[in-house]
Amino acid sequence: DAGVIQSPRHEVTEMGQEVTLRCKPISGHNSLFWYRQTMMRGLELLIYFNNNVPIDDSGMPEDRFSAKMPNASFSTLKIQPSEPRDSAVYFCASTPDTDNEQFFGPGTRLTVL
Amino acid sequence: QKEVEQNSGPLSVPEGAIASLNCTYSDRVSQSFFWYRQYSGKSPELIMSIYSNGDKEDGRFTAQLNKASQYVSLLIRDSQPSDSATYLCAVNPWGGGYQKVTFGTGTKLQVIP
């Protein structure tokens, strides 16, 4: 089992550019979560999918952020346009329906200059 | 008031001592409670879950839950330098298959050799 896979692991971009983060959940897991972690705010839930359907996107900070899950094995988080305050570590996590344990990916460290 | 509160620390304990980590939550109907460990630069990993009042032991770790006081704690016996990490408390107040959890900002634990 490869665990949750995220790419890229590091991303450095300039303000105003589009950023796309990718996630492959663990096979068989029905729920997928995107988090953002900063020193100031800790780990914040951005959006939660169940069976590829967005269930709760109340944590998405603004319209510049969007997320999709076109199938059970792939999700993207897009920021357009990016701003320096978006700099953070973005984690993807997945969990099976039968359990609450969330398995986290290695994260993407985003730096917006 | 934050939904899940933890003392940010750092909490310093000597090797071999008991480390006590505390967490309070605001939603009285919360159903599920979790402790995650996060090493610096790594992703969170689940170490304990607890659903009922009382104690739950797993090796050197004991989780304690008191729903009346809205309080959950994690005890680490015989602390080792390898236990040095940030410990995140997470709470699911919804239950019923809704798997969203809210994380505290974490307590940094330092075990001094």
PDB file of C-alpha atoms in Angstrom:
ATOM      1  CA  ASP A   1       0.000   0.000   0.000  1.00  0.00           C
ATOM      2  CA  ALA A   2       1.617   3.238  -1.167  1.00  0.00           C
ATOM      3  CA  GLY A   3      -0.375   5.461   1.164  1.00  0.00           C
ATOM      4  CA  VAL A   4      -1.753   8.840   0.139  1.00  0.00           C
ATOM      5  CA  ILE A   5       0.304  10.332  -2.676  1.00  0.00           C
ATOM      6  CA  GLN A   6       0.679  14.064  -3.202  1.00  0.00           C
ATOM      7  CA  SER A   7       2.471  16.035  -5.847  1.00  0.00           C
ATOM      8  CA  PRO A   8       4.433  18.160  -6.103  1.00  0.00           C
ATOM      9  CA  ARG A   9       6.207  17.945  -2.745  1.00  0.00           C
ATOM     10  CA  HIS A  10       7.477  21.498  -3.065  1.00  0.00           C
ATOM     11  CA  GLU A  11       6.196  24.347  -5.175  1.00  0.00           C
ATOM     12  CA  VAL A  12       7.648  27.837  -5.466  1.00  0.00           C
ATOM     13  CA  THR A  13       5.729  30.284  -7.588  1.00  0.00           C
ATOM     14  CA  GLU A  14       5.229  33.974  -8.063  1.00  0.00           C
ATOM     15  CA  MET A  15       2.215  35.952  -6.969  1.00  0.00           C
ATOM     16  CA  GLY A  16      -0.556  35.826  -9.532  1.00  0.00           C
ATOM     17  CA  GLN A  17       0.361  32.441 -10.959  1.00  0.00           C
ATOM     18  CA  GLU A  18      -1.964  29.451 -10.975  1.00  0.00           C
ATOM     19  CA  VAL A  19      -1.030  26.571  -8.673  1.00  0.00           C
ATOM     20  CA  THR A  20      -2.414  23.039  -8.902  1.00  0.00           C
ATOM     21  CA  LEU A  21      -1.852  20.508  -6.147  1.00  0.00           C
ATOM     22  CA  ARG A  22      -2.606  16.833  -6.723  1.00  0.00           C
ATOM     23  CA  CYS A  23      -3.657  13.965  -4.510  1.00  0.00           C
ATOM     24  CA  LYS A  24      -4.181  10.235  -4.951  1.00  0.00           C
ATOM     25  CA  PRO A  25      -6.029   8.729  -1.955  1.00  0.00           C
ATOM     26  CA  ILE A  26      -5.535   5.222  -0.645  1.00  0.00           C
ATOM     27  CA  SER A  27      -7.411   2.740  -2.806  1.00  0.00           C
ATOM     28  CA  GLY A  28     -10.806   1.904  -1.311  1.00  0.00           C
ATOM     29  CA  HIS A  29     -11.035   5.018   0.816  1.00  0.00           C
ATOM     30  CA  ASN A  30     -14.292   6.887   0.203  1.00  0.00           C
ATOM     31  CA  SER A  31     -13.534  10.204   1.877  1.00  0.00           C
ATOM     32  CA  LEU A  32     -10.871  12.736   0.977  1.00  0.00           C
ATOM     33  CA  PHE A  33      -9.853  15.872   2.819  1.00  0.00           C
ATOM     34  CA  TRP A  34      -7.708  18.867   1.863  1.00  0.00           C
ATOM     35  CA  TYR A  35      -6.015  20.732   4.734  1.00  0.00           C
ATOM     36  CA  ARG A  36      -3.769  23.756   5.007  1.00  0.00           C
ATOM     37  CA  GLN A  37      -1.245  24.063   7.837  1.00  0.00           C
ATOM     38  CA  THR A  38       0.505  27.226   8.979  1.00  0.00           C
ATOM     39  CA  MET A  39       2.285  28.119  12.192  1.00  0.00           C
ATOM     40  CA  MET A  40      -0.283  30.773  13.016  1.00  0.00           C
ATOM     41  CA  ARG A  41      -3.508  28.906  12.260  1.00  0.00           C
ATOM     42  CA  GLY A  42      -2.540  25.259  12.643  1.00  0.00           C
ATOM     43  CA  LEU A  43      -4.246  22.583  10.559  1.00  0.00           C
ATOM     44  CA  GLU A  44      -7.360  23.897   8.824  1.00  0.00           C
ATOM     45  CA  LEU A  45      -9.819  21.824   6.811  1.00  0.00           C
ATOM     46  CA  LEU A  46     -10.436  23.344   3.392  1.00  0.00           C
ATOM     47  CA  ILE A  47     -12.808  20.823   1.800  1.00  0.00           C
ATOM     48  CA  TYR A  48     -14.131  17.312   2.384  1.00  0.00           C
ATOM     49  CA  PHE A  49     -15.300  14.892  -0.345  1.00  0.00           C
ATOM     50  CA  ASN A  50     -17.247  11.684   0.139  1.00  0.00           C
ATOM     51  CA  ASN A  51     -17.644   9.314  -2.837  1.00  0.00           C
ATOM     52  CA  ASN A  52     -16.207  12.073  -5.072  1.00  0.00           C
ATOM     53  CA  VAL A  53     -18.892  14.572  -4.029  1.00  0.00           C
ATOM     54  CA  PRO A  54     -17.956  17.748  -2.102  1.00  0.00           C
ATOM     55  CA  ILE A  55     -19.682  17.505   1.269  1.00  0.00           C
ATOM     56  CA  ASP A  56     -18.282  20.525   3.087  1.00  0.00           C
ATOM     57  CA  ASP A  57     -16.322  23.351   1.458  1.00  0.00           C
ATOM     58  CA  SER A  58     -16.920  25.890   4.203  1.00  0.00           C
ATOM     59  CA  GLY A  59     -13.184  26.072   4.884  1.00  0.00           C
ATOM     60  CA  MET A  60     -12.236  27.198   1.387  1.00  0.00           C
ATOM     61  CA  PRO A  61     -10.916  30.685   2.097  1.00  0.00           C
ATOM     62  CA  GLU A  62     -12.147  32.459  -1.025  1.00  0.00           C
ATOM     63  CA  ASP A  63     -13.061  32.068  -4.661  1.00  0.00           C
ATOM     64  CA  ARG A  64      -9.429  31.849  -5.674  1.00  0.00           C
ATOM     65  CA  PHE A  65      -9.466  28.308  -4.266  1.00  0.00           C
ATOM     66  CA  SER A  66     -11.219  25.447  -6.023  1.00  0.00           C
ATOM     67  CA  ALA A  67     -11.103  21.674  -5.637  1.00  0.00           C
ATOM     68  CA  LYS A  68     -12.249  18.786  -7.783  1.00  0.00           C
ATOM     69  CA  MET A  69     -12.463  15.042  -7.464  1.00  0.00           C
ATOM     70  CA  PRO A  70     -13.240  13.655 -10.923  1.00  0.00           C
ATOM     71  CA  ASN A  71     -12.883  10.036  -9.807  1.00  0.00           C
ATOM     72  CA  ALA A  72     -12.159   7.939  -6.735  1.00  0.00           C
ATOM     73  CA  SER A  73      -8.418   7.954  -7.264  1.00  0.00           C
ATOM     74  CA  PHE A  74      -7.632  11.586  -7.963  1.00  0.00           C
ATOM     75  CA  SER A  75      -8.255  15.067  -6.585  1.00  0.00           C
ATOM     76  CA  THR A  76      -6.868  18.511  -7.286  1.00  0.00           C
ATOM     77  CA  LEU A  77      -6.719  21.750  -5.323  1.00  0.00           C
ATOM     78  CA  LYS A  78      -6.227  24.825  -7.462  1.00  0.00           C
ATOM     79  CA  ILE A  79      -5.322  28.353  -6.430  1.00  0.00           C
ATOM     80  CA  GLN A  80      -5.774  31.036  -9.080  1.00  0.00           C
ATOM     81  CA  PRO A  81      -4.361  33.628  -8.725  1.00  0.00           C
ATOM     82  CA  SER A  82      -1.955  32.731  -5.922  1.00  0.00           C
ATOM     83  CA  GLU A  83      -0.942  35.243  -3.248  1.00  0.00           C
ATOM     84  CA  PRO A  84       1.956  35.282  -0.737  1.00  0.00           C
ATOM     85  CA  ARG A  85      -0.493  34.617   2.128  1.00  0.00           C
ATOM     86  CA  ASP A  86      -1.322  31.269   0.520  1.00  0.00           C
ATOM     87  CA  SER A  87       2.159  30.037   1.468  1.00  0.00           C
ATOM     88  CA  ALA A  88       1.648  26.980   3.668  1.00  0.00           C
ATOM     89  CA  VAL A  89       1.862  23.203   3.722  1.00  0.00           C
ATOM     90  CA  TYR A  90      -1.146  21.612   2.055  1.00  0.00           C
ATOM     91  CA  PHE A  91      -2.084  18.105   3.142  1.00  0.00           C
ATOM     92  CA  CYS A  92      -4.429  15.626   1.576  1.00  0.00           C
ATOM     93  CA  ALA A  93      -5.907  12.860   3.747  1.00  0.00           C
ATOM     94  CA  SER A  94      -8.225   9.944   3.076  1.00  0.00           C
ATOM     95  CA  THR A  95     -10.327   7.594   5.182  1.00  0.00           C
ATOM     96  CA  PRO A  96     -12.608   4.623   4.567  1.00  0.00           C
ATOM     97  CA  ASP A  97     -16.303   4.985   5.348  1.00  0.00           C
ATOM     98  CA  THR A  98     -16.033   2.479   8.150  1.00  0.00           C
ATOM     99  CA  ASP A  99     -13.512   4.402  10.188  1.00  0.00           C
ATOM    100  CA  ASN A 100     -12.626   7.885  11.285  1.00  0.00           C
ATOM    101  CA  GLU A 101      -8.849   7.495  11.140  1.00  0.00           C
ATOM    102  CA  GLN A 102      -7.479   9.887   8.553  1.00  0.00           C
ATOM    103  CA  PHE A 103      -4.348   8.892   6.669  1.00  0.00           C
ATOM    104  CA  PHE A 104      -2.319  11.897   5.612  1.00  0.00           C
ATOM    105  CA  GLY A 105      -0.151  12.333   2.571  1.00  0.00           C
ATOM    106  CA  PRO A 106       3.358  13.820   2.841  1.00  0.00           C
ATOM    107  CA  GLY A 107       2.091  17.316   2.029  1.00  0.00           C
ATOM    108  CA  THR A 108       2.974  19.968  -0.523  1.00  0.00           C
ATOM    109  CA  ARG A 109       5.005  22.917   0.741  1.00  0.00           C
ATOM    110  CA  LEU A 110       3.833  25.942  -1.236  1.00  0.00           C
ATOM    111  CA  THR A 111       5.782  29.182  -1.319  1.00  0.00           C
ATOM    112  CA  VAL A 112       4.294  32.141  -3.150  1.00  0.00           C
ATOM    113  CA  LEU A 113       6.779  34.962  -3.700  1.00  0.00           C
TER     114      LEU A 113
ATOM    115  CA  GLN B   1     -13.766  30.444  21.878  1.00  0.00           C
ATOM    116  CA  LYS B   2     -11.873  27.971  19.721  1.00  0.00           C
ATOM    117  CA  GLU B   3     -13.591  24.664  19.085  1.00  0.00           C
ATOM    118  CA  VAL B   4     -10.561  22.646  20.181  1.00  0.00           C
ATOM    119  CA  GLU B   5      -7.965  24.170  22.493  1.00  0.00           C
ATOM    120  CA  GLN B   6      -4.505  22.977  23.411  1.00  0.00           C
ATOM    121  CA  ASN B   7      -1.585  24.594  25.177  1.00  0.00           C
ATOM    122  CA  SER B   8       1.010  25.220  22.477  1.00  0.00           C
ATOM    123  CA  GLY B   9       3.924  24.427  24.794  1.00  0.00           C
ATOM    124  CA  PRO B  10       6.664  23.515  24.524  1.00  0.00           C
ATOM    125  CA  LEU B  11       6.170  20.930  27.233  1.00  0.00           C
ATOM    126  CA  SER B  12       9.556  19.692  28.399  1.00  0.00           C
ATOM    127  CA  VAL B  13       9.886  16.428  30.329  1.00  0.00           C
ATOM    128  CA  PRO B  14      12.947  14.358  31.250  1.00  0.00           C
ATOM    129  CA  GLU B  15      13.450  10.989  29.631  1.00  0.00           C
ATOM    130  CA  GLY B  16      11.554   8.278  31.507  1.00  0.00           C
ATOM    131  CA  ALA B  17       8.964  10.671  32.957  1.00  0.00           C
ATOM    132  CA  ILE B  18       5.237  10.812  32.224  1.00  0.00           C
ATOM    133  CA  ALA B  19       4.164  13.444  29.708  1.00  0.00           C
ATOM    134  CA  SER B  20       0.626  14.746  30.104  1.00  0.00           C
ATOM    135  CA  LEU B  21      -1.009  16.498  27.169  1.00  0.00           C
ATOM    136  CA  ASN B  22      -4.395  18.163  27.518  1.00  0.00           C
ATOM    137  CA  CYS B  23      -7.181  19.250  25.225  1.00  0.00           C
ATOM    138  CA  THR B  24     -10.555  20.903  25.771  1.00  0.00           C
ATOM    139  CA  TYR B  25     -13.390  21.186  23.278  1.00  0.00           C
ATOM    140  CA  SER B  26     -16.421  23.402  23.073  1.00  0.00           C
ATOM    141  CA  ASP B  27     -19.132  21.248  21.482  1.00  0.00           C
ATOM    142  CA  ARG B  28     -20.825  19.226  24.195  1.00  0.00           C
ATOM    143  CA  VAL B  29     -22.253  16.667  21.745  1.00  0.00           C
ATOM    144  CA  SER B  30     -18.864  15.680  20.339  1.00  0.00           C
ATOM    145  CA  GLN B  31     -18.676  11.986  19.487  1.00  0.00           C
ATOM    146  CA  SER B  32     -15.138  10.993  18.596  1.00  0.00           C
ATOM    147  CA  PHE B  33     -11.727  12.076  19.789  1.00  0.00           C
ATOM    148  CA  PHE B  34      -8.274  11.517  18.333  1.00  0.00           C
ATOM    149  CA  TRP B  35      -4.642  12.172  19.099  1.00  0.00           C
ATOM    150  CA  TYR B  36      -2.235  12.628  16.200  1.00  0.00           C
ATOM    151  CA  ARG B  37       1.533  12.921  16.397  1.00  0.00           C
ATOM    152  CA  GLN B  38       3.409  15.131  13.947  1.00  0.00           C
ATOM    153  CA  TYR B  39       7.171  15.142  13.700  1.00  0.00           C
ATOM    154  CA  SER B  40       8.775  18.306  12.379  1.00  0.00           C
ATOM    155  CA  GLY B  41       8.455  18.470   8.609  1.00  0.00           C
ATOM    156  CA  LYS B  42       6.256  15.376   8.463  1.00  0.00           C
ATOM    157  CA  SER B  43       2.551  14.671   8.198  1.00  0.00           C
ATOM    158  CA  PRO B  44       0.252  13.885  11.146  1.00  0.00           C
ATOM    159  CA  GLU B  45      -0.223  10.214  12.076  1.00  0.00           C
ATOM    160  CA  LEU B  46      -2.930   8.802  14.319  1.00  0.00           C
ATOM    161  CA  ILE B  47      -1.737   7.329  17.623  1.00  0.00           C
ATOM    162  CA  MET B  48      -4.964   7.023  19.645  1.00  0.00           C
ATOM    163  CA  SER B  49      -8.709   7.271  19.233  1.00  0.00           C
ATOM    164  CA  ILE B  50     -11.281   7.275  22.040  1.00  0.00           C
ATOM    165  CA  TYR B  51     -15.067   7.324  21.932  1.00  0.00           C
ATOM    166  CA  SER B  52     -16.264   6.587  25.480  1.00  0.00           C
ATOM    167  CA  ASN B  53     -15.652   8.164  28.870  1.00  0.00           C
ATOM    168  CA  GLY B  54     -12.728   6.727  30.772  1.00  0.00           C
ATOM    169  CA  ASP B  55      -9.260   5.534  29.898  1.00  0.00           C
ATOM    170  CA  LYS B  56      -7.943   3.691  26.862  1.00  0.00           C
ATOM    171  CA  GLU B  57      -4.448   2.257  26.959  1.00  0.00           C
ATOM    172  CA  ASP B  58      -2.192   1.283  24.074  1.00  0.00           C
ATOM    173  CA  GLY B  59       1.370   0.464  25.045  1.00  0.00           C
ATOM    174  CA  ARG B  60       2.960   3.529  26.634  1.00  0.00           C
ATOM    175  CA  PHE B  61       0.020   5.727  25.597  1.00  0.00           C
ATOM    176  CA  THR B  62      -3.190   6.299  27.557  1.00  0.00           C
ATOM    177  CA  ALA B  63      -6.036   8.479  26.322  1.00  0.00           C
ATOM    178  CA  GLN B  64      -8.481   9.812  28.901  1.00  0.00           C
ATOM    179  CA  LEU B  65     -11.903  11.223  28.069  1.00  0.00           C
ATOM    180  CA  ASN B  66     -14.289  13.149  30.302  1.00  0.00           C
ATOM    181  CA  LYS B  67     -17.295  14.281  28.289  1.00  0.00           C
ATOM    182  CA  ALA B  68     -18.913  16.053  31.248  1.00  0.00           C
ATOM    183  CA  SER B  69     -15.870  18.297  31.573  1.00  0.00           C
ATOM    184  CA  GLN B  70     -15.314  18.390  27.783  1.00  0.00           C
ATOM    185  CA  TYR B  71     -11.761  17.311  28.310  1.00  0.00           C
ATOM    186  CA  VAL B  72      -9.499  14.755  26.648  1.00  0.00           C
ATOM    187  CA  SER B  73      -5.901  14.014  27.563  1.00  0.00           C
ATOM    188  CA  LEU B  74      -2.991  11.880  26.419  1.00  0.00           C
ATOM    189  CA  LEU B  75      -0.485  10.394  28.832  1.00  0.00           C
ATOM    190  CA  ILE B  76       2.847   9.084  27.586  1.00  0.00           C
ATOM    191  CA  ARG B  77       4.623   6.866  30.094  1.00  0.00           C
ATOM    192  CA  ASP B  78       8.383   6.317  30.097  1.00  0.00           C
ATOM    193  CA  SER B  79       8.857   9.217  27.679  1.00  0.00           C
ATOM    194  CA  GLN B  80      11.604   8.777  25.117  1.00  0.00           C
ATOM    195  CA  PRO B  81      13.473  11.370  23.050  1.00  0.00           C
ATOM    196  CA  SER B  82      11.773   9.817  20.010  1.00  0.00           C
ATOM    197  CA  ASP B  83       8.444  11.015  21.453  1.00  0.00           C
ATOM    198  CA  SER B  84       9.526  14.618  20.853  1.00  0.00           C
ATOM    199  CA  ALA B  85       6.955  15.934  18.385  1.00  0.00           C
ATOM    200  CA  THR B  86       3.824  18.059  18.183  1.00  0.00           C
ATOM    201  CA  TYR B  87       0.670  16.310  19.385  1.00  0.00           C
ATOM    202  CA  LEU B  88      -2.610  17.317  17.775  1.00  0.00           C
ATOM    203  CA  CYS B  89      -5.978  16.764  19.399  1.00  0.00           C
ATOM    204  CA  ALA B  90      -8.868  16.250  16.957  1.00  0.00           C
ATOM    205  CA  VAL B  91     -12.604  16.126  17.626  1.00  0.00           C
ATOM    206  CA  ASN B  92     -15.539  14.944  15.535  1.00  0.00           C
ATOM    207  CA  PRO B  93     -18.708  16.495  16.963  1.00  0.00           C
ATOM    208  CA  TRP B  94     -21.034  15.180  14.323  1.00  0.00           C
ATOM    209  CA  GLY B  95     -20.846  11.379  14.186  1.00  0.00           C
ATOM    210  CA  GLY B  96     -23.362   9.530  12.017  1.00  0.00           C
ATOM    211  CA  GLY B  97     -20.808   8.873   9.309  1.00  0.00           C
ATOM    212  CA  TYR B  98     -19.887  12.548   8.911  1.00  0.00           C
ATOM    213  CA  GLN B  99     -16.139  12.297   9.132  1.00  0.00           C
ATOM    214  CA  LYS B 100     -14.998  15.884   9.360  1.00  0.00           C
ATOM    215  CA  VAL B 101     -12.824  16.564  12.384  1.00  0.00           C
ATOM    216  CA  THR B 102     -11.573  19.792  13.911  1.00  0.00           C
ATOM    217  CA  PHE B 103      -7.930  19.922  14.978  1.00  0.00           C
ATOM    218  CA  GLY B 104      -6.360  21.853  17.805  1.00  0.00           C
ATOM    219  CA  THR B 105      -3.203  23.810  17.079  1.00  0.00           C
ATOM    220  CA  GLY B 106      -1.081  21.212  18.841  1.00  0.00           C
ATOM    221  CA  THR B 107       1.234  20.908  21.835  1.00  0.00           C
ATOM    222  CA  LYS B 108       4.949  20.617  21.209  1.00  0.00           C
ATOM    223  CA  LEU B 109       6.564  17.994  23.429  1.00  0.00           C
ATOM    224  CA  GLN B 110      10.289  17.923  24.121  1.00  0.00           C
ATOM    225  CA  VAL B 111      11.742  14.895  25.900  1.00  0.00           C
ATOM    226  CA  ILE B 112      15.119  15.761  27.372  1.00  0.00           C
ATOM    227  CA  PRO B 113      17.685  12.901  27.449  1.00  0.00           C
TER     228      PRO B 113
END
